[in-house]
Coordinates of C-alpha atoms in Angstrom, one line a residue:
M208 CA 13.3 4.9 5.1
K209 CA 9.6 4.3 5.5
S210 CA 8.3 6.4 2.5
K211 CA 10.5 4.0 0.0
H212 CA 8.0 1.2 0.5
N213 CA 4.9 2.9 -0.5
A214 CA 4.2 1.2 -3.5
L215 CA 4.5 -2.2 -1.9
A216 CA 2.5 -1.2 1.0
A217 CA -0.5 0.2 -1.3
L218 CA -0.7 -2.8 -2.8
A219 CA -0.5 -5.0 -0.3
A220 CA -3.6 -3.0 1.3
A221 CA -5.8 -3.2 -1.6
A222 CA -5.3 -6.7 -1.8
S223 CA -6.2 -7.7 1.4
I224 CA -9.5 -5.5 1.6
P225 CA -12.1 -8.6 2.2
L226 CA -15.6 -8.6 1.7
T227 CA -17.8 -11.8 1.6
A228 CA -21.5 -12.4 1.8
Q229 CA -21.2 -15.1 4.7
A230 CA -20.7 -14.3 8.4
E231 CA -17.7 -14.1 10.4
V232 CA -16.8 -17.3 12.5
T233 CA -13.9 -18.8 14.2
P234 CA -11.1 -19.9 11.8
E235 CA -10.7 -23.7 12.6
D236 CA -7.2 -24.2 10.6
Q237 CA -3.4 -23.7 12.0
V238 CA -2.0 -21.7 8.9
I239 CA 2.3 -21.9 8.1
A240 CA 2.7 -19.5 5.0
Y241 CA 5.7 -17.9 2.8
R242 CA 5.8 -15.5 0.4
Y243 CA 9.1 -13.9 -1.7
S244 CA 8.2 -11.3 -3.7
Q245 CA 10.3 -9.3 -5.7
Y246 CA 9.7 -5.1 -6.8
S247 CA 11.9 -3.8 -9.8
E248 CA 11.3 0.0 -10.9
D249 CA 12.1 0.9 -14.4
D250 CA 15.1 3.3 -14.8
N251 CA 14.7 7.2 -14.6
P252 CA 14.9 8.6 -18.7
R253 CA 18.6 9.1 -19.6
E254 CA 18.0 12.4 -21.8
R255 CA 16.4 14.2 -17.9
T256 CA 18.6 12.2 -16.0
I257 CA 21.6 15.1 -15.0
T258 CA 24.0 12.3 -12.6
P259 CA 25.3 9.5 -13.9
E260 CA 23.0 6.5 -12.4
T261 CA 20.0 6.0 -13.8
G262 CA 19.1 3.3 -12.4
R263 CA 15.8 2.8 -9.4
Y264 CA 14.9 0.9 -6.6
D265 CA 14.6 -2.9 -6.4
I266 CA 13.1 -4.9 -3.6
E267 CA 12.8 -8.1 -2.2
V268 CA 10.5 -9.4 0.4
H269 CA 10.4 -12.5 2.5
Q270 CA 7.3 -13.0 4.2
L271 CA 6.1 -15.8 7.1
R272 CA 2.9 -16.2 8.3
H273 CA 1.7 -18.4 11.5
A274 CA -2.1 -18.4 12.6
R275 CA -3.8 -20.6 15.0
P276 CA -7.0 -20.9 16.9
L277 CA -6.9 -20.4 20.8
G278 CA -9.7 -22.1 22.2
E279 CA -13.1 -21.7 20.5
D280 CA -13.5 -18.1 20.6
W281 CA -10.0 -16.7 19.9
Y282 CA -7.7 -16.5 16.5
I283 CA -4.1 -15.1 16.5
D284 CA -2.5 -14.1 13.5
S285 CA 1.2 -13.6 13.4
Q286 CA 3.1 -12.1 10.5
M287 CA 7.3 -11.6 9.7
Q288 CA 8.5 -9.8 6.9
Y289 CA 12.4 -8.9 6.0
E290 CA 13.3 -7.0 3.1
T291 CA 16.7 -5.9 1.2
L292 CA 16.7 -2.9 -0.6
S293 CA 18.9 -1.4 -3.2
G294 CA 19.5 1.3 -5.8
A295 CA 19.3 5.1 -6.4
S296 CA 16.8 7.9 -5.4
P297 CA 15.2 10.8 -6.5
L298 CA 16.8 13.8 -5.0
Q299 CA 15.4 16.9 -6.7
T300 CA 13.2 17.6 -10.0
Y301 CA 14.0 21.1 -11.3
E302 CA 13.3 23.4 -14.9
E303 CA 16.5 23.9 -16.9
D304 CA 15.9 25.7 -19.8
G305 CA 12.1 25.3 -20.3
K306 CA 12.7 21.2 -19.4
S307 CA 12.1 19.3 -16.0
V308 CA 15.5 17.4 -15.0
L309 CA 16.1 14.7 -12.6
V310 CA 19.2 14.7 -10.0
T311 CA 19.2 11.5 -8.1
S312 CA 21.2 9.9 -5.1
G313 CA 23.9 7.8 -7.3
A314 CA 23.7 3.7 -6.2
T315 CA 24.5 4.3 -2.5
I316 CA 21.1 3.4 -1.1
D317 CA 21.8 -0.9 0.3
E318 CA 19.4 -1.6 3.4
Q319 CA 17.3 -4.2 5.2
R320 CA 14.4 -4.0 6.8
F321 CA 12.5 -6.0 9.1
D322 CA 8.4 -6.2 10.2
L323 CA 7.1 -8.0 13.2
K324 CA 3.5 -7.8 13.7
V325 CA 1.1 -10.1 16.0
S326 CA -2.9 -9.6 16.0
P327 CA -5.4 -11.8 18.2
K328 CA -8.9 -11.7 17.0
R329 CA -12.1 -12.8 19.9
Y330 CA -14.7 -13.7 17.5
F331 CA -18.6 -13.5 19.6
D332 CA -22.2 -14.8 18.1
D333 CA -22.7 -11.4 16.6
G334 CA -19.2 -9.9 15.6
S335 CA -16.0 -9.9 16.5
L336 CA -13.2 -7.7 18.0
G337 CA -9.5 -7.5 17.6
G338 CA -6.4 -5.6 18.2
T339 CA -2.6 -5.4 16.3
L340 CA 0.8 -4.6 17.3
A341 CA 3.3 -4.0 15.4
Y342 CA 6.9 -3.2 14.6
S343 CA 9.4 -2.6 11.9
T344 CA 13.1 -1.1 11.9
E345 CA 15.5 -0.9 9.0
N346 CA 18.5 1.4 8.7
D347 CA 17.8 4.4 9.2
Y348 CA 13.9 4.4 10.9
E349 CA 11.9 2.8 13.4
S350 CA 8.3 2.2 14.0
I351 CA 6.3 0.9 16.0
A352 CA 2.1 0.9 15.9
L353 CA -1.2 -0.7 17.5
G354 CA -4.2 -1.2 16.0
A355 CA -7.7 -2.2 17.3
D356 CA -11.0 -3.3 14.9
G357 CA -14.2 -4.6 15.3
S358 CA -17.4 -5.8 13.7
L359 CA -21.1 -6.4 15.1
E360 CA -23.7 -8.6 12.6
L361 CA -27.2 -6.9 12.7
F362 CA -31.0 -8.4 10.9
D363 CA -30.4 -11.8 10.9
K364 CA -26.4 -11.1 9.7
H365 CA -27.2 -9.2 6.7
T366 CA -25.6 -6.3 7.6
T367 CA -22.4 -5.8 9.4
L368 CA -20.9 -2.2 11.3
L369 CA -17.0 -2.1 11.0
A370 CA -14.9 0.1 12.6
S371 CA -10.6 0.6 13.0
F372 CA -8.4 2.4 14.8
S373 CA -4.8 2.7 14.4
A374 CA -1.6 4.9 15.5
S375 CA 1.8 4.7 14.9
Y376 CA 5.1 6.6 16.1
D377 CA 8.1 6.3 13.9
T378 CA 11.4 7.7 14.4
L379 CA 14.3 8.8 11.7
S380 CA 17.9 8.4 12.0
P381 CA 19.0 9.6 8.5
T382 CA 22.0 7.6 6.9
D383 CA 25.3 8.7 4.8
I384 CA 25.5 12.1 7.2
D385 CA 29.3 12.1 6.3
E386 CA 28.2 12.5 2.3
Y387 CA 25.4 14.9 3.1
P388 CA 26.1 16.7 7.0
A389 CA 22.7 18.7 6.2
R390 CA 20.5 15.5 7.2
E391 CA 22.2 15.5 10.9
E392 CA 19.5 18.0 11.9
F393 CA 16.9 15.5 11.0
D394 CA 18.3 12.6 13.3
G395 CA 15.6 11.8 15.9
K396 CA 12.6 13.3 14.1
N397 CA 9.6 11.4 14.5
K398 CA 6.4 11.0 12.9
R399 CA 2.8 9.9 14.2
I400 CA 0.0 8.9 12.7
V401 CA -3.7 8.2 14.2
S402 CA -6.2 6.3 11.9
L403 CA -9.9 5.9 12.0
Y404 CA -12.1 3.8 9.8
Q405 CA -16.3 3.1 9.7
G406 CA -18.0 1.2 7.6
V407 CA -21.1 -0.8 7.1
S408 CA -21.7 -4.4 4.7
Q409 CA -25.1 -5.1 3.6
V410 CA -25.6 -8.4 2.1
I411 CA -28.4 -7.7 -1.2
D412 CA -28.9 -11.2 -1.6
K413 CA -26.8 -14.6 -1.7
N414 CA -24.9 -13.5 -4.4
R415 CA -24.1 -9.6 -3.8
V416 CA -23.0 -7.6 -1.4
I417 CA -21.7 -4.0 -0.6
Q418 CA -19.6 -2.4 1.9
V419 CA -19.0 1.6 1.8
G420 CA -17.2 3.2 4.2
A421 CA -14.8 6.6 5.4
G422 CA -11.6 7.1 7.1
L423 CA -9.8 10.0 8.6
T424 CA -6.1 9.9 9.3
H425 CA -4.0 12.8 10.8
L426 CA -0.4 12.8 10.7
S427 CA 1.8 15.4 12.6
G428 CA 5.6 15.8 13.0
Y429 CA 8.4 15.5 10.7
L430 CA 6.6 15.0 7.5
S431 CA 9.5 16.2 4.8
D432 CA 12.0 14.0 3.2
P433 CA 15.4 14.0 4.5
Y434 CA 16.9 12.7 1.8
K435 CA 15.5 14.9 -1.1
T436 CA 16.9 18.6 -1.6
Y437 CA 14.7 21.4 -1.2
D438 CA 12.1 19.7 0.3
L439 CA 10.7 21.1 3.5
R440 CA 6.3 20.2 4.0
P441 CA 3.8 21.3 6.7
D442 CA 4.4 19.4 10.4
E443 CA 0.9 18.4 10.1
R444 CA -1.7 16.6 7.2
D445 CA -5.3 15.9 7.6
Q446 CA -6.6 12.5 5.1
F447 CA -10.3 12.1 4.2
T448 CA -11.1 8.4 2.2
I449 CA -14.8 7.6 1.2
S450 CA -14.7 3.6 -0.3
A451 CA -16.9 1.7 -1.8
L452 CA -16.8 -1.8 -2.8
Y453 CA -19.1 -4.3 -4.7
R454 CA -19.2 -8.3 -4.9
H455 CA -20.6 -10.6 -7.3
F456 CA -20.9 -13.8 -7.4
L457 CA -21.9 -15.5 -10.2
N458 CA -22.7 -19.2 -12.0
V459 CA -19.8 -18.7 -14.4
G460 CA -17.6 -21.8 -15.2
D461 CA -17.2 -23.2 -11.7
G462 CA -17.6 -20.1 -10.0
A463 CA -16.7 -16.6 -10.5
A464 CA -17.0 -12.9 -9.1
L465 CA -17.2 -9.7 -10.0
H466 CA -14.9 -7.3 -7.4
A467 CA -15.7 -3.3 -8.3
D468 CA -13.6 -0.8 -5.8
Y469 CA -13.8 2.8 -5.8
R470 CA -11.9 5.2 -3.5
L471 CA -12.0 8.8 -3.1
Y472 CA -9.2 10.8 -1.6
S473 CA -8.4 13.9 -0.2
D474 CA -6.0 15.9 2.1
D475 CA -5.4 19.6 3.0
W476 CA -2.2 19.6 1.5
G477 CA -4.3 20.3 -2.1
I478 CA -4.3 16.6 -3.3
F479 CA -7.5 14.8 -4.5
S480 CA -7.7 11.8 -5.8
H481 CA -10.2 9.0 -7.7
T482 CA -9.2 5.0 -7.5
L483 CA -10.8 2.2 -9.5
T484 CA -10.1 -1.4 -9.3
A485 CA -11.9 -4.1 -10.9
R486 CA -11.0 -7.9 -10.4
W487 CA -12.8 -11.2 -12.1
A488 CA -12.0 -14.2 -10.0
Q489 CA -12.5 -17.3 -12.0
S490 CA -12.6 -20.7 -10.3
F491 CA -11.4 -23.6 -12.3
N492 CA -11.9 -27.4 -10.9
T493 CA -10.2 -30.8 -11.5
S494 CA -11.1 -34.3 -9.7
S495 CA -8.2 -33.2 -7.3
M496 CA -7.2 -29.6 -7.5
Q497 CA -8.9 -26.0 -7.4
F498 CA -7.6 -23.0 -9.4
L499 CA -8.6 -19.5 -9.2
V500 CA -7.1 -17.0 -11.8
T501 CA -7.5 -13.7 -10.8
P502 CA -7.2 -10.5 -13.3
L503 CA -7.1 -7.1 -12.1
V504 CA -7.0 -3.6 -13.7
R505 CA -7.1 -0.6 -11.9
Y506 CA -6.8 3.4 -12.8
Y507 CA -5.8 6.5 -10.4
R508 CA -5.6 9.7 -10.7
Q509 CA -4.6 12.8 -8.4
T510 CA -4.2 16.5 -8.7
E511 CA -0.9 17.8 -7.1
A512 CA 0.1 19.5 -3.3
D513 CA -0.5 22.9 -3.1
F514 CA 2.9 23.6 -2.6
Y515 CA 5.1 21.0 -5.2
T516 CA 7.1 23.2 -7.2
L517 CA 9.6 22.7 -10.1
E518 CA 11.9 25.7 -9.0
R519 CA 15.5 24.9 -8.8
F520 CA 15.8 27.5 -6.0
P521 CA 12.2 27.6 -3.9
A522 CA 11.2 30.5 -1.6
D523 CA 8.0 29.6 -0.7
E524 CA 7.4 29.0 2.9
F525 CA 7.0 24.9 2.1
Y526 CA 7.9 23.3 -1.0
S527 CA 8.9 19.7 -2.7
S528 CA 9.8 18.5 -6.2
D529 CA 8.8 14.7 -4.8
S530 CA 6.3 13.3 -7.8
R531 CA 4.5 11.9 -5.6
L532 CA 3.2 15.1 -5.2
S533 CA 2.5 16.1 -8.3
A534 CA -0.3 15.9 -10.9
F535 CA -0.4 12.3 -12.7
G536 CA -2.2 9.4 -13.7
A537 CA -1.5 5.4 -13.0
I538 CA -2.6 2.2 -14.4
T539 CA -2.3 -1.0 -13.1
I540 CA -2.6 -4.4 -14.3
G541 CA -2.0 -7.5 -12.6
L542 CA -3.3 -11.5 -12.8
D543 CA -3.3 -13.9 -9.7
T544 CA -3.2 -17.3 -10.0
R545 CA -4.2 -19.9 -7.2
A546 CA -3.9 -23.7 -7.0
Q547 CA -4.9 -25.7 -4.7
W548 CA -4.4 -29.5 -3.8
Q549 CA -5.5 -31.1 -0.2
N550 CA -4.3 -28.4 2.5
W551 CA -1.8 -26.8 0.1
T552 CA -1.9 -23.7 -1.9
L553 CA 0.4 -22.2 -4.3
S554 CA 0.2 -19.0 -5.8
L555 CA 2.0 -16.9 -8.5
D556 CA 0.7 -13.6 -8.8
M557 CA 2.2 -10.3 -11.4
Q558 CA 1.4 -6.4 -11.4
Y559 CA 2.8 -4.0 -13.6
Y560 CA 2.4 -0.2 -12.5
T561 CA 3.2 2.9 -14.7
S562 CA 2.5 6.3 -14.4
D563 CA 2.3 9.4 -16.2
E564 CA 1.2 13.2 -15.8
E565 CA -0.6 12.6 -19.3
L566 CA -2.7 9.4 -17.3
G567 CA -4.6 12.1 -15.0
L568 CA -6.6 13.0 -18.3
I569 CA -8.1 16.0 -15.8
E570 CA -5.7 18.9 -14.9
T571 CA -2.5 17.5 -16.4
S572 CA 0.6 19.1 -16.2
D573 CA 2.3 21.1 -18.7
T574 CA 5.6 19.8 -17.4
E575 CA 6.9 16.5 -17.8
T576 CA 7.8 14.6 -14.3
P577 CA 10.7 12.7 -15.1
S578 CA 11.1 10.8 -11.5
L579 CA 7.3 9.2 -11.7
L580 CA 7.5 5.1 -11.5
T581 CA 6.8 2.7 -13.7
Y582 CA 7.5 -1.0 -11.4
T583 CA 6.6 -4.8 -11.9
I584 CA 6.1 -7.0 -8.6
L585 CA 6.3 -10.9 -9.0
S586 CA 5.4 -13.2 -6.1
F587 CA 5.4 -16.8 -5.3
G588 CA 4.0 -18.1 -2.2
T589 CA 2.8 -21.3 -0.3
E590 CA 0.4 -22.2 2.2
Y591 CA -0.4 -24.8 4.5
R592 CA -3.4 -25.5 6.5
Y593 CA -4.1 -28.3 9.0

C-alpha cells in the first residue's frame, strides 16, 4: 500500500526542494543517472509486542533517470523507480494492564512497486511552465497523477513567483483476503488528492536568497488503512502548510552554503506539526575533482489526531491507533557526499531517523507508542552528463 512508503517519500521531497540565487535557464546537458537505496526499520520492542514477529520493513529501491533538452526552450525529465519490500506491519496498538502493547501482521508482506514519471518543461525569458504525468503500481495499489508548475521572474530576476498544482487518483486492492476476509470490502476503494502551492523567492543579495510559500491539500475517498484492525477515519482531510527556506552562500574553504528550512503544518484531523531542517554544504576542490559534503539535522514534532485511541475495542465514530497519528517528535541526522570528475558524479548518502513520544517536548504523551519508527537509509548514486 502507498502509505508504506511515506518515510522514503517525505525524505525525497524534503531533499528535492530547489532554491538558488540564480535565474532559471534551460538546461543544456543530457543526463543519465542511477541510484540504489536501502531502507531498513529497527525491530519493534520485544517486551511490548504480543505477536511472535518483531521485525519491520526492509525496502530496496532502484531509480533510473534520463533528462535531455528538446530544441532550445524545452527540457524533458523521465524517471523510473522499482522497489521491493518485505517485513511485518503493525496491526493495532492498545492498552492492556496499564501498558501499551503492539500486534503485528507477522512476516507476511512481500511486495514490488513500479513508478514511472515524465516531466516536460518549457523555459521562457522570464520564467518557466512545466507538467508532470506519473503512474505507480504495486501488488495492492494503483495510482495515476498529473501536475503543473510555473515560475515568473520579476524585478530584474530578483523576485520569482512560484505556483504548482497536482492531482492523483488511487485505487486499492488489498492482498491476503483469504487470511483476512474483512479486507474484501475495501477492494476497489479509491482515494483522490488535490494539492495547490503558491510561493515567492526573493534574492536579498548575491549571497542570500529566501523563499516563502503556502500549500493546501484536499484528500477525499477511502482514507483508512485496511491493513490495520479497528481503523476507521473520516473520508475527507484538508491539510495546510506554510514554509520558509533560506540559503546563504559563504566564502568558506572552496565555497559553502547554509540551508535553513521551516514548515508549519495543520489539518482538520487535529494534527499540528513543526519541521526545522538545517544543512551545511561544503565544497572541497582538487586539480581534477570536486567534492561536496552536506551534513543535515532535522527536528519534527506533531500533536495527535482527534480520533487517535489506544482502546482495544473502540466505539467512537472514528478511531485509529496508527502511530503516525499519535503525538510524537522525531530527529533525523544525515550526511550527503558528492564527488565530481569530468562528466561523472558519484554520491553516497546516509540518513538516520528516530521518533519517540518524549521527543515531542510539548504536549508529550504519558502512554508509550511502541510502533513509532526508527530507520536508516543508505543510498549510492552515479550520474553522467554529456
